[in-house]
CSV table of N, CA and C in Angstrom, one decimal:
chain,number,residue,atom,x,y,z
A,1,UNK,N,1.2,-2.0,-0.4
A,1,UNK,CA,0.0,0.1,0.1
A,1,UNK,C,0.7,1.0,-0.2
A,2,UNK,N,2.5,1.1,0.5
A,2,UNK,CA,2.5,2.5,0.7
A,2,UNK,C,3.4,2.9,-0.7
A,3,UNK,N,3.5,2.0,-1.5
A,3,UNK,CA,3.8,2.0,-3.3
A,3,UNK,C,2.2,2.8,-3.4
A,4,UNK,N,1.4,2.5,-3.3
A,4,UNK,CA,0.3,3.2,-4.3
A,4,UNK,C,-0.3,3.8,-3.2
A,5,UNK,N,0.7,4.9,-2.4
A,5,UNK,CA,0.7,5.5,-1.6
A,5,UNK,C,1.6,6.4,-2.6
A,6,UNK,N,2.1,6.3,-2.5
A,6,UNK,CA,3.5,7.7,-3.5
A,6,UNK,C,3.0,7.5,-5.2
A,7,UNK,N,3.1,6.7,-5.7
A,7,UNK,CA,3.1,6.9,-7.0
A,7,UNK,C,1.3,8.1,-6.7
A,8,UNK,N,0.1,8.2,-6.3
A,8,UNK,CA,-0.8,8.2,-6.4
A,8,UNK,C,-0.3,10.1,-6.2
A,9,UNK,N,0.4,9.9,-5.5
A,9,UNK,CA,0.9,11.6,-5.1
A,9,UNK,C,2.0,11.6,-6.0
A,10,UNK,N,2.9,11.2,-6.5
A,10,UNK,CA,3.4,11.2,-7.8
A,10,UNK,C,2.2,11.8,-8.9
A,11,UNK,N,1.5,10.9,-9.6
A,11,UNK,CA,0.8,11.5,-10.2
A,11,UNK,C,-0.3,12.7,-10.2
A,12,UNK,N,-0.9,12.9,-8.8
A,12,UNK,CA,-1.2,14.2,-9.2
A,12,UNK,C,0.1,15.2,-8.4
A,13,UNK,N,1.6,15.0,-8.5
A,13,UNK,CA,1.9,16.5,-8.1
A,13,UNK,C,1.9,16.7,-10.4
A,14,UNK,N,2.1,15.1,-11.0
A,14,UNK,CA,2.5,15.9,-12.0
A,14,UNK,C,1.6,16.7,-12.9
A,15,UNK,N,0.2,15.9,-12.5
A,15,UNK,CA,-1.0,16.4,-13.5
A,15,UNK,C,-0.4,18.5,-12.9
A,16,UNK,N,-0.2,18.7,-11.3
A,16,UNK,CA,-0.6,19.6,-10.7
A,16,UNK,C,0.5,20.8,-12.0
A,17,UNK,N,1.7,20.1,-12.0
A,17,UNK,CA,2.3,20.9,-12.7
A,17,UNK,C,3.0,20.4,-13.7
A,18,UNK,N,2.7,20.0,-14.9
A,18,UNK,CA,2.2,19.6,-16.5
A,18,UNK,C,1.0,20.8,-16.9
A,19,UNK,N,-0.2,20.8,-15.8
A,19,UNK,CA,-1.1,22.1,-16.6
A,19,UNK,C,-0.2,23.4,-16.1
A,20,UNK,N,1.0,24.1,-15.6
A,20,UNK,CA,2.2,24.9,-15.5
A,20,UNK,C,2.9,25.6,-16.6
A,21,UNK,N,2.3,24.0,-17.7
A,21,UNK,CA,3.7,24.3,-18.9
A,21,UNK,C,4.1,23.4,-18.9
A,22,UNK,N,5.1,23.5,-17.9
A,22,UNK,CA,6.3,22.7,-17.3
A,22,UNK,C,7.2,21.5,-18.9
A,23,UNK,N,8.1,21.9,-19.2
A,23,UNK,CA,8.6,20.8,-20.3
A,23,UNK,C,9.3,20.2,-18.5
A,24,UNK,N,8.2,18.4,-19.2
A,24,UNK,CA,9.1,17.9,-18.9
A,24,UNK,C,9.8,17.9,-18.7
A,25,UNK,N,11.1,17.7,-19.7
A,25,UNK,CA,12.9,17.1,-19.8
A,25,UNK,C,13.8,17.7,-18.9
A,26,UNK,N,13.3,18.7,-18.7
A,26,UNK,CA,13.7,20.2,-17.6
A,26,UNK,C,14.1,19.7,-16.2
A,27,UNK,N,14.8,19.9,-15.2
A,27,UNK,CA,15.2,20.6,-14.0
A,27,UNK,C,14.2,21.1,-13.2
A,28,UNK,N,14.2,22.2,-13.6
A,28,UNK,CA,12.6,23.4,-13.5
A,28,UNK,C,11.3,21.6,-13.3
A,29,UNK,N,11.9,20.7,-14.3
A,29,UNK,CA,9.5,20.3,-13.8
A,29,UNK,C,10.5,19.6,-12.8
A,30,UNK,N,11.8,18.5,-12.6
A,30,UNK,CA,11.6,17.7,-10.8
A,30,UNK,C,11.2,19.4,-9.8
A,31,UNK,N,12.5,20.0,-10.1
A,31,UNK,CA,11.5,21.5,-8.9
A,31,UNK,C,10.3,21.5,-8.9
A,32,UNK,N,9.5,21.3,-9.5
A,32,UNK,CA,7.8,22.0,-9.6
A,32,UNK,C,7.3,20.9,-9.1
A,33,UNK,N,7.8,19.5,-9.2
A,33,UNK,CA,7.2,18.4,-8.5
A,33,UNK,C,7.9,17.8,-7.7
A,34,UNK,N,8.8,18.0,-7.3
A,34,UNK,CA,9.2,18.7,-5.7
A,34,UNK,C,8.0,19.9,-4.6
A,35,UNK,N,8.3,20.6,-5.5
A,35,UNK,CA,7.7,22.2,-5.1
A,35,UNK,C,6.7,21.6,-4.0
A,36,UNK,N,5.9,21.2,-5.9
A,36,UNK,CA,4.0,20.3,-4.9
A,36,UNK,C,3.6,19.0,-4.3
A,37,UNK,N,4.4,18.5,-4.1
A,37,UNK,CA,4.6,17.3,-3.9
A,37,UNK,C,3.6,17.7,-1.4
A,38,UNK,N,2.9,16.8,-2.0
A,38,UNK,CA,1.8,16.9,0.0
A,38,UNK,C,2.6,17.3,0.9
A,39,UNK,N,4.0,16.8,1.3
A,39,UNK,CA,5.0,16.5,2.4
A,39,UNK,C,5.0,17.8,2.3
A,40,UNK,N,4.9,19.0,1.3
A,40,UNK,CA,6.3,20.4,1.3
A,40,UNK,C,5.2,21.6,1.6
A,41,UNK,N,3.7,21.0,1.1
A,41,UNK,CA,2.5,21.5,1.1
A,41,UNK,C,2.7,22.7,2.6
A,42,UNK,N,2.9,22.5,4.3
A,42,UNK,CA,3.3,23.7,4.7
A,42,UNK,C,4.4,24.6,4.5
A,43,UNK,N,5.0,24.0,3.9
A,43,UNK,CA,6.1,24.7,3.6
A,43,UNK,C,5.8,25.3,3.1
A,44,UNK,N,5.1,24.8,1.5
A,44,UNK,CA,5.2,26.0,0.6
A,44,UNK,C,4.1,26.5,0.4
A,45,UNK,N,2.6,26.8,2.3
A,45,UNK,CA,2.4,27.8,2.1
A,45,UNK,C,2.4,28.7,2.5
A,46,UNK,N,3.1,28.8,3.5
A,46,UNK,CA,4.4,29.8,4.4
A,46,UNK,C,4.8,30.6,3.5
A,47,UNK,N,5.9,30.0,2.9
A,47,UNK,CA,5.9,30.5,2.0
A,47,UNK,C,4.9,31.3,1.0
A,48,UNK,N,4.0,31.0,0.3
A,48,UNK,CA,2.4,32.2,-0.4
A,48,UNK,C,3.1,33.1,0.8
A,49,UNK,N,2.3,32.6,1.8
A,49,UNK,CA,1.5,33.5,2.9
A,49,UNK,C,2.6,35.4,3.1
A,50,UNK,N,3.7,34.7,3.5
A,50,UNK,CA,4.9,35.5,2.6
A,50,UNK,C,5.2,36.5,2.0
A,51,UNK,N,5.0,35.6,1.1
A,51,UNK,CA,4.4,36.6,-0.4
A,51,UNK,C,4.3,36.7,-0.6
A,52,UNK,N,3.4,37.5,0.3
A,52,UNK,CA,1.2,37.9,0.1
A,52,UNK,C,1.4,38.8,1.3
A,53,UNK,N,2.2,38.7,1.9
A,53,UNK,CA,2.4,39.8,2.7
A,53,UNK,C,3.9,41.4,3.1
A,54,UNK,N,4.6,40.7,1.7
A,54,UNK,CA,5.3,41.3,1.5
A,54,UNK,C,4.9,41.8,-0.5
A,55,UNK,N,3.4,42.4,-0.8
A,55,UNK,CA,2.6,42.6,-2.0
A,55,UNK,C,2.1,41.8,-2.8
A,56,UNK,N,3.7,40.9,-2.8
A,56,UNK,CA,3.6,40.0,-4.4
A,56,UNK,C,2.3,39.7,-4.6
A,57,UNK,N,1.5,40.2,-6.2
A,57,UNK,CA,0.3,39.3,-6.8
A,57,UNK,C,0.6,38.0,-6.8
A,58,UNK,N,-0.3,37.5,-7.4
A,58,UNK,CA,-0.9,35.9,-7.4
A,58,UNK,C,0.1,36.3,-8.6
A,59,UNK,N,0.1,36.5,-10.4
A,59,UNK,CA,1.1,36.3,-11.5
A,59,UNK,C,3.2,36.8,-11.0
A,60,UNK,N,2.8,38.1,-9.5
A,60,UNK,CA,4.7,37.9,-9.2
A,60,UNK,C,4.8,35.9,-8.7
A,61,UNK,N,4.8,35.7,-7.7
A,61,UNK,CA,4.0,34.1,-7.4
A,61,UNK,C,4.8,33.5,-8.3
A,62,UNK,N,3.4,33.6,-9.1
A,62,UNK,CA,3.0,31.9,-9.8
A,62,UNK,C,4.6,32.4,-11.5
A,63,UNK,N,4.6,33.7,-11.2
A,63,UNK,CA,6.1,33.6,-12.7
A,63,UNK,C,7.5,33.7,-11.7
A,64,UNK,N,7.7,34.4,-10.8
A,64,UNK,CA,9.4,33.0,-10.1
A,64,UNK,C,8.7,32.7,-10.1
A,65,UNK,N,7.3,31.7,-9.5
A,65,UNK,CA,7.7,30.2,-9.6
A,65,UNK,C,8.0,29.8,-11.2
A,66,UNK,N,7.8,29.5,-12.2
A,66,UNK,CA,8.5,29.0,-12.6
A,66,UNK,C,9.7,28.8,-13.8
A,67,UNK,N,10.2,30.7,-12.9
A,67,UNK,CA,11.3,30.3,-13.1
A,67,UNK,C,12.7,29.5,-12.8
A,68,UNK,N,12.0,29.5,-10.7
A,68,UNK,CA,12.9,28.9,-9.9
A,68,UNK,C,11.6,28.5,-9.1
A,69,UNK,N,11.0,27.2,-9.2
A,69,UNK,CA,10.8,26.6,-8.1
A,69,UNK,C,10.5,26.2,-7.1
A,70,UNK,N,11.8,26.4,-6.3
A,70,UNK,CA,11.8,26.8,-5.5
A,70,UNK,C,12.3,27.6,-4.1
A,71,UNK,N,11.7,28.5,-4.6
A,71,UNK,CA,11.4,29.1,-4.4
A,71,UNK,C,9.9,29.1,-3.6
A,72,UNK,N,9.7,28.3,-3.3
A,72,UNK,CA,8.6,29.0,-2.2
A,72,UNK,C,9.5,27.5,-1.9
A,73,UNK,N,10.2,26.8,-1.5
A,73,UNK,CA,10.1,26.5,-0.7
A,73,UNK,C,11.2,26.3,0.4
A,74,UNK,N,11.5,28.2,0.8
A,74,UNK,CA,12.2,28.9,1.4
A,74,UNK,C,12.6,28.6,3.0
A,75,UNK,N,12.8,29.2,4.0
A,75,UNK,CA,12.3,29.3,5.1
A,75,UNK,C,11.8,30.5,5.7
A,76,UNK,N,11.6,30.6,6.5
A,76,UNK,CA,10.2,31.9,6.3
A,76,UNK,C,11.6,33.3,7.4
A,77,UNK,N,12.5,33.1,7.7
A,77,UNK,CA,12.5,32.7,8.0
A,77,UNK,C,13.8,34.3,7.0
A,78,UNK,N,14.5,33.4,6.0
A,78,UNK,CA,15.6,33.4,4.8
A,78,UNK,C,14.6,34.5,4.0
A,79,UNK,N,13.6,33.9,3.9
A,79,UNK,CA,12.5,34.3,2.9
A,79,UNK,C,12.5,36.1,3.1
A,80,UNK,N,11.4,36.3,4.3
A,80,UNK,CA,11.0,38.1,5.0
A,80,UNK,C,12.4,38.4,4.5
A,81,UNK,N,14.1,38.4,5.4
A,81,UNK,CA,15.5,39.1,6.0
A,81,UNK,C,15.3,39.4,4.4
A,82,UNK,N,15.2,38.6,3.2
A,82,UNK,CA,16.4,38.6,1.6
A,82,UNK,C,14.7,39.6,1.7
A,83,UNK,N,13.8,39.5,1.6
A,83,UNK,CA,12.0,40.7,1.2
A,83,UNK,C,11.9,42.2,1.7
A,84,UNK,N,12.6,41.7,3.3
A,84,UNK,CA,13.4,42.9,3.5
A,84,UNK,C,13.9,43.5,3.1
A,85,UNK,N,14.7,43.1,2.6
A,85,UNK,CA,16.1,43.9,2.6
A,85,UNK,C,16.1,44.7,1.0
A,86,UNK,N,15.7,43.2,-0.3
A,86,UNK,CA,15.8,43.5,-1.3
A,86,UNK,C,14.1,44.7,-1.5
A,87,UNK,N,13.3,44.3,-1.3
A,87,UNK,CA,12.0,45.8,-0.7
A,87,UNK,C,12.6,47.2,0.0
A,88,UNK,N,12.8,47.0,1.1
A,88,UNK,CA,13.0,48.3,1.9
A,88,UNK,C,14.2,49.1,1.7
A,89,UNK,N,15.4,48.1,1.9
A,89,UNK,CA,16.4,48.8,2.1
A,89,UNK,C,17.1,49.7,0.4
A,90,UNK,N,16.8,48.4,-0.5
A,90,UNK,CA,16.7,48.7,-2.1
A,90,UNK,C,16.0,49.0,-2.8
A,91,UNK,N,14.8,49.6,-2.4
A,91,UNK,CA,13.9,50.0,-2.9
A,91,UNK,C,13.5,48.8,-4.4
A,92,UNK,N,13.3,47.8,-4.4
A,92,UNK,CA,13.1,47.0,-5.3
A,92,UNK,C,11.7,46.5,-5.3
A,93,UNK,N,10.9,46.3,-6.1
A,93,UNK,CA,9.7,45.8,-7.1
A,93,UNK,C,9.7,44.5,-6.0
A,94,UNK,N,8.0,43.8,-6.0
A,94,UNK,CA,7.5,42.8,-5.8
A,94,UNK,C,7.9,41.8,-7.4
A,95,UNK,N,7.7,42.9,-8.5
A,95,UNK,CA,7.6,42.1,-10.1
A,95,UNK,C,8.9,42.3,-10.5
A,96,UNK,N,10.3,42.6,-9.9
A,96,UNK,CA,11.9,42.7,-10.3
A,96,UNK,C,12.2,41.7,-9.6
A,97,UNK,N,11.5,41.9,-8.1
A,97,UNK,CA,12.9,40.5,-7.5
A,97,UNK,C,12.2,38.3,-8.8
A,98,UNK,N,11.5,39.1,-9.0
A,98,UNK,CA,10.2,37.6,-9.1
A,98,UNK,C,11.1,37.0,-10.8
A,99,UNK,N,11.8,38.5,-11.2
A,99,UNK,CA,11.8,38.0,-13.0
A,99,UNK,C,13.6,37.4,-12.4
A,100,UNK,N,13.8,37.6,-11.1
A,100,UNK,CA,15.7,36.8,-11.1
A,100,UNK,C,15.8,36.0,-9.5
A,101,UNK,N,14.2,34.7,-9.1
A,101,UNK,CA,14.1,34.7,-8.0
A,101,UNK,C,15.0,32.8,-7.6
A,102,UNK,N,16.8,33.2,-9.2
A,102,UNK,CA,17.7,32.7,-8.2
A,102,UNK,C,18.2,33.4,-6.8
A,103,UNK,N,17.6,34.6,-6.1
A,103,UNK,CA,18.9,35.0,-6.1
A,103,UNK,C,18.0,34.7,-4.4
A,104,UNK,N,17.8,33.5,-4.0
A,104,UNK,CA,17.2,32.6,-2.8
A,104,UNK,C,17.8,32.2,-2.6
A,105,UNK,N,18.6,32.3,-3.3
A,105,UNK,CA,19.4,30.7,-3.2
A,105,UNK,C,20.8,31.4,-2.7
A,106,UNK,N,21.2,31.7,-3.1
A,106,UNK,CA,21.9,32.9,-2.0
A,106,UNK,C,22.4,32.6,-1.6
A,107,UNK,N,23.2,32.6,-0.3
A,107,UNK,CA,23.3,33.4,1.0
A,107,UNK,C,23.6,34.6,1.8
A,108,UNK,N,22.5,35.1,2.7
A,108,UNK,CA,21.7,36.2,2.8
A,108,UNK,C,23.0,37.2,3.5
A,109,UNK,N,23.7,37.1,3.9
A,109,UNK,CA,24.7,37.1,4.5
A,109,UNK,C,25.8,37.4,4.1
A,110,UNK,N,26.1,36.6,3.4
A,110,UNK,CA,27.9,36.4,2.3
A,110,UNK,C,27.7,37.0,1.0
A,111,UNK,N,27.0,36.4,0.2
A,111,UNK,CA,26.3,37.5,-0.9
A,111,UNK,C,24.8,38.6,-0.6
A,112,UNK,N,23.3,38.1,-0.4
A,112,UNK,CA,22.7,39.9,-0.8
A,112,UNK,C,22.9,40.4,-0.2
A,113,UNK,N,22.6,40.5,1.2
A,113,UNK,CA,23.7,42.1,1.3
A,113,UNK,C,24.8,42.9,1.2
A,114,UNK,N,26.3,42.1,1.1
A,114,UNK,CA,27.8,43.1,1.1
A,114,UNK,C,26.7,43.4,-0.9
A,115,UNK,N,26.7,41.9,-1.9
A,115,UNK,CA,26.5,43.0,-3.1
A,115,UNK,C,25.3,44.1,-2.8
A,116,UNK,N,23.2,44.5,-2.3
A,116,UNK,CA,23.4,45.3,-1.9
A,116,UNK,C,24.4,46.7,-1.4
A,117,UNK,N,24.3,46.2,-0.6
A,117,UNK,CA,25.5,47.5,0.2
A,117,UNK,C,26.2,47.7,-0.4
A,118,UNK,N,27.2,46.7,-1.3
A,118,UNK,CA,27.3,48.0,-2.5
A,118,UNK,C,27.3,48.9,-3.0
A,119,UNK,N,26.2,48.4,-4.3
A,119,UNK,CA,25.4,49.2,-5.2
A,119,UNK,C,24.9,49.6,-4.4
A,120,UNK,N,24.2,49.8,-3.3
A,120,UNK,CA,23.6,51.3,-2.5
A,120,UNK,C,24.3,52.8,-2.4
A,121,UNK,N,25.6,52.0,-1.8
A,121,UNK,CA,27.5,52.7,-1.8
A,121,UNK,C,27.0,53.8,-3.1
A,122,UNK,N,27.3,52.5,-4.5
A,122,UNK,CA,27.1,52.8,-5.2
A,122,UNK,C,26.1,54.3,-6.1
A,123,UNK,N,24.8,53.8,-5.9
A,123,UNK,CA,23.8,54.6,-5.9
A,123,UNK,C,24.0,55.8,-5.1
A,124,UNK,N,24.4,56.2,-3.8
A,124,UNK,CA,24.5,56.7,-3.0
A,124,UNK,C,24.9,58.0,-3.3
A,125,UNK,N,26.5,57.1,-3.9
A,125,UNK,CA,27.7,58.9,-4.7
A,125,UNK,C,26.6,58.7,-6.0
A,126,UNK,N,25.9,57.8,-6.5
A,126,UNK,CA,26.1,59.4,-8.4
A,126,UNK,C,27.2,58.6,-9.5
A,127,UNK,N,27.4,57.2,-8.9
A,127,UNK,CA,28.5,56.4,-9.2
A,127,UNK,C,27.6,55.9,-10.8
A,128,UNK,N,26.3,55.2,-10.6
A,128,UNK,CA,26.1,54.6,-11.0
A,128,UNK,C,24.3,54.5,-11.4
A,129,UNK,N,23.6,54.4,-12.4
A,129,UNK,CA,21.8,54.9,-12.3
A,129,UNK,C,21.8,53.5,-11.3
A,130,UNK,N,20.0,54.5,-11.1
A,130,UNK,CA,19.4,53.3,-10.0
A,130,UNK,C,18.7,52.1,-10.3
A,131,UNK,N,19.0,52.6,-11.5
A,131,UNK,CA,18.3,51.2,-12.0
A,131,UNK,C,19.5,51.0,-13.1
A,132,UNK,N,19.0,48.6,-12.7
A,132,UNK,CA,20.5,48.0,-13.1
A,132,UNK,C,19.7,46.2,-13.0
A,133,UNK,N,19.8,45.7,-13.4
A,133,UNK,CA,19.3,44.6,-13.6
A,133,UNK,C,19.8,43.4,-12.4
A,134,UNK,N,19.3,43.7,-11.9
A,134,UNK,CA,18.9,42.7,-10.8
A,134,UNK,C,20.4,41.3,-10.9
A,135,UNK,N,20.3,40.8,-12.3
A,135,UNK,CA,20.8,39.0,-12.2
A,135,UNK,C,22.1,39.7,-12.3
A,136,UNK,N,22.9,40.3,-13.2
A,136,UNK,CA,24.0,41.7,-13.1
A,136,UNK,C,24.3,42.4,-11.9
A,137,UNK,N,24.3,41.9,-11.0
A,137,UNK,CA,24.6,42.6,-9.3
A,137,UNK,C,24.7,40.7,-8.8
A,138,UNK,N,23.5,40.1,-8.7
A,138,UNK,CA,24.0,39.0,-7.5
A,138,UNK,C,23.7,37.6,-7.9
A,139,UNK,N,24.1,37.5,-10.0
A,139,UNK,CA,24.4,35.8,-10.0
A,139,UNK,C,25.7,36.5,-10.8
A,140,UNK,N,26.5,37.3,-10.8
A,140,UNK,CA,26.9,37.3,-11.2
A,140,UNK,C,28.9,36.1,-10.8
A,141,UNK,N,29.9,35.6,-11.4
A,141,UNK,CA,30.5,34.8,-9.9
A,141,UNK,C,31.1,35.9,-9.2
A,142,UNK,N,31.5,35.6,-8.6
A,142,UNK,CA,32.6,36.2,-7.5
A,142,UNK,C,33.7,37.6,-7.7
A,143,UNK,N,34.2,36.8,-8.6
A,143,UNK,CA,35.2,37.1,-9.3
A,143,UNK,C,35.1,38.7,-10.4
A,144,UNK,N,34.3,38.7,-11.2
A,144,UNK,CA,32.9,39.6,-12.2
A,144,UNK,C,32.3,40.8,-11.2
A,145,UNK,N,32.0,40.3,-10.4
A,145,UNK,CA,31.4,41.5,-9.8
A,145,UNK,C,31.8,41.9,-8.9
A,146,UNK,N,33.5,42.0,-8.0
A,146,UNK,CA,34.3,42.0,-7.6
A,146,UNK,C,34.6,43.8,-8.6
A,147,UNK,N,35.2,43.0,-9.8
A,147,UNK,CA,35.7,43.5,-10.9
A,147,UNK,C,34.8,44.5,-11.6
A,148,UNK,N,33.2,44.1,-11.0
A,148,UNK,CA,33.1,45.3,-11.9
A,148,UNK,C,32.6,45.8,-10.6
A,149,UNK,N,32.2,46.2,-9.8
A,149,UNK,CA,31.2,46.9,-8.7
A,149,UNK,C,32.2,47.1,-7.6
A,150,UNK,N,32.7,46.7,-7.5
A,150,UNK,CA,34.5,47.0,-6.0
A,150,UNK,C,35.8,47.3,-6.8
A,151,UNK,N,36.2,47.3,-7.8
A,151,UNK,CA,37.2,47.6,-7.3
A,151,UNK,C,37.3,48.6,-8.8
A,152,UNK,N,36.5,49.1,-9.5
A,152,UNK,CA,36.6,49.7,-11.1
A,152,UNK,C,36.1,50.5,-10.1
A,153,UNK,N,35.0,51.1,-8.7
A,153,UNK,CA,34.6,52.6,-7.8
A,153,UNK,C,35.6,52.4,-7.1
A,154,UNK,N,36.7,52.2,-6.7
A,154,UNK,CA,37.6,51.3,-5.4
A,154,UNK,C,38.2,53.1,-5.2
A,155,UNK,N,38.9,54.0,-6.7
A,155,UNK,CA,39.6,55.1,-6.2
A,155,UNK,C,38.0,56.8,-5.7
A,156,UNK,N,37.4,56.2,-7.1
A,156,UNK,CA,36.2,57.6,-6.2
A,156,UNK,C,35.3,56.8,-4.9
A,157,UNK,N,35.8,55.7,-4.1
A,157,UNK,CA,35.3,55.8,-2.6
A,157,UNK,C,35.8,54.6,-2.3
A,158,UNK,N,36.6,56.0,-1.3
A,158,UNK,CA,38.2,54.6,-0.7
A,158,UNK,C,37.2,53.8,0.5
A,159,UNK,N,35.9,53.3,0.9
A,159,UNK,CA,35.8,53.0,1.3
A,159,UNK,C,34.8,51.7,0.8
A,160,UNK,N,35.2,51.0,0.0
A,160,UNK,CA,33.5,50.2,-0.8
A,160,UNK,C,34.8,49.8,-0.3
A,161,UNK,N,36.2,48.9,-0.3
A,161,UNK,CA,36.1,47.3,0.6
A,161,UNK,C,35.7,46.7,1.5
A,162,UNK,N,35.7,48.5,2.2
A,162,UNK,CA,35.4,47.9,3.3
A,162,UNK,C,33.3,47.6,3.8
A,163,UNK,N,32.5,48.3,2.8
A,163,UNK,CA,31.3,48.0,2.5
A,163,UNK,C,31.3,47.0,2.6
A,164,UNK,N,31.9,46.4,1.3
A,164,UNK,CA,31.6,44.8,0.7
A,164,UNK,C,32.1,44.0,1.8
A,165,UNK,N,32.6,44.4,2.8
A,165,UNK,CA,33.4,42.9,3.6
A,165,UNK,C,32.5,44.1,5.4
A,166,UNK,N,31.5,44.9,5.3
A,166,UNK,CA,30.1,44.5,6.0
A,166,UNK,C,31.4,45.5,7.2
A,167,UNK,N,32.4,46.1,6.8
A,167,UNK,CA,33.1,47.1,8.3
A,167,UNK,C,32.3,48.5,8.1
A,168,UNK,N,31.9,48.9,7.5
A,168,UNK,CA,31.2,49.9,6.9
A,168,UNK,C,29.4,50.8,6.3
A,169,UNK,N,28.7,51.0,6.8
A,169,UNK,CA,27.4,50.2,6.1
A,169,UNK,C,27.9,52.0,4.1
A,170,UNK,N,27.1,50.9,3.4
A,170,UNK,CA,26.4,52.3,2.3
A,170,UNK,C,26.5,53.7,2.5
A,171,UNK,N,26.5,54.3,3.5
A,171,UNK,CA,26.8,56.1,4.2
A,171,UNK,C,27.7,55.7,4.5
A,172,UNK,N,28.2,55.1,5.2
A,172,UNK,CA,30.5,54.9,5.0
A,172,UNK,C,30.6,55.0,6.2
A,173,UNK,N,29.3,54.6,7.5
A,173,UNK,CA,29.2,54.6,9.0
A,173,UNK,C,30.1,53.0,9.7
A,174,UNK,N,31.0,53.3,10.5
A,174,UNK,CA,31.4,52.3,10.9
A,174,UNK,C,30.2,51.1,12.2
A,175,UNK,N,30.8,49.8,11.0
A,175,UNK,CA,29.7,49.1,12.2
A,175,UNK,C,30.2,48.1,13.1
A,176,UNK,N,29.8,47.7,14.0
A,176,UNK,CA,30.5,47.9,16.0
A,176,UNK,C,30.3,45.7,14.4
A,177,UNK,N,31.0,45.3,15.0
A,177,UNK,CA,31.7,44.0,15.2
A,177,UNK,C,30.2,42.9,15.8
A,178,UNK,N,29.7,43.0,14.9
A,178,UNK,CA,28.5,41.7,15.1
A,178,UNK,C,26.8,42.2,14.3
A,179,UNK,N,27.7,44.3,14.2
A,179,UNK,CA,25.7,44.5,13.6
A,179,UNK,C,25.0,43.7,12.5
A,180,UNK,N,24.3,43.9,12.1
A,180,UNK,CA,23.2,43.7,11.4
A,180,UNK,C,23.5,44.3,10.6
A,181,UNK,N,24.2,44.7,9.0
A,181,UNK,CA,22.8,46.1,8.0
A,181,UNK,C,22.2,45.6,7.7
A,182,UNK,N,21.3,45.1,7.8
A,182,UNK,CA,19.6,44.8,7.4
A,182,UNK,C,19.4,44.7,8.4
A,183,UNK,N,19.2,45.4,9.9
A,183,UNK,CA,18.5,46.7,10.4
A,183,UNK,C,18.1,47.8,9.5
């Protein structure tokens, strides 16, 4: 009987995913099936609730899900912290974030805050425009990011390396040990 139950659940998940027109030969299809698995329902529902609390429309959530199904299986804490930083500190809208849901796969402190803080410092100093492509900041390899955003503007903002390391906030204020820049 457990095998029957497993197959029934798998078939049900597969039907839901096929309705969303995922290509069955891709890893996104497998991620979508995994996300729709009944055992993941509580996590999925908590994520949906958090997205809604942050003003995401159903269309934004579906768009992000189709690009990265695992964005519905994040911890509530990570999702909330990331959305708070991206939407409140960086001024991004839900639709902009939904275009690049892979950002949620990155470390909050190690990538999102570091890179976001550097970008904020560059925008505040007028060195780059406020409109930029999210993926160019958060999805590029570390070496490319450092070359494109830190080393390139190091002479214009002397504390930029310190901003990147989390020692100075984007406004140039020294941060105390253990201070969370996201707050």
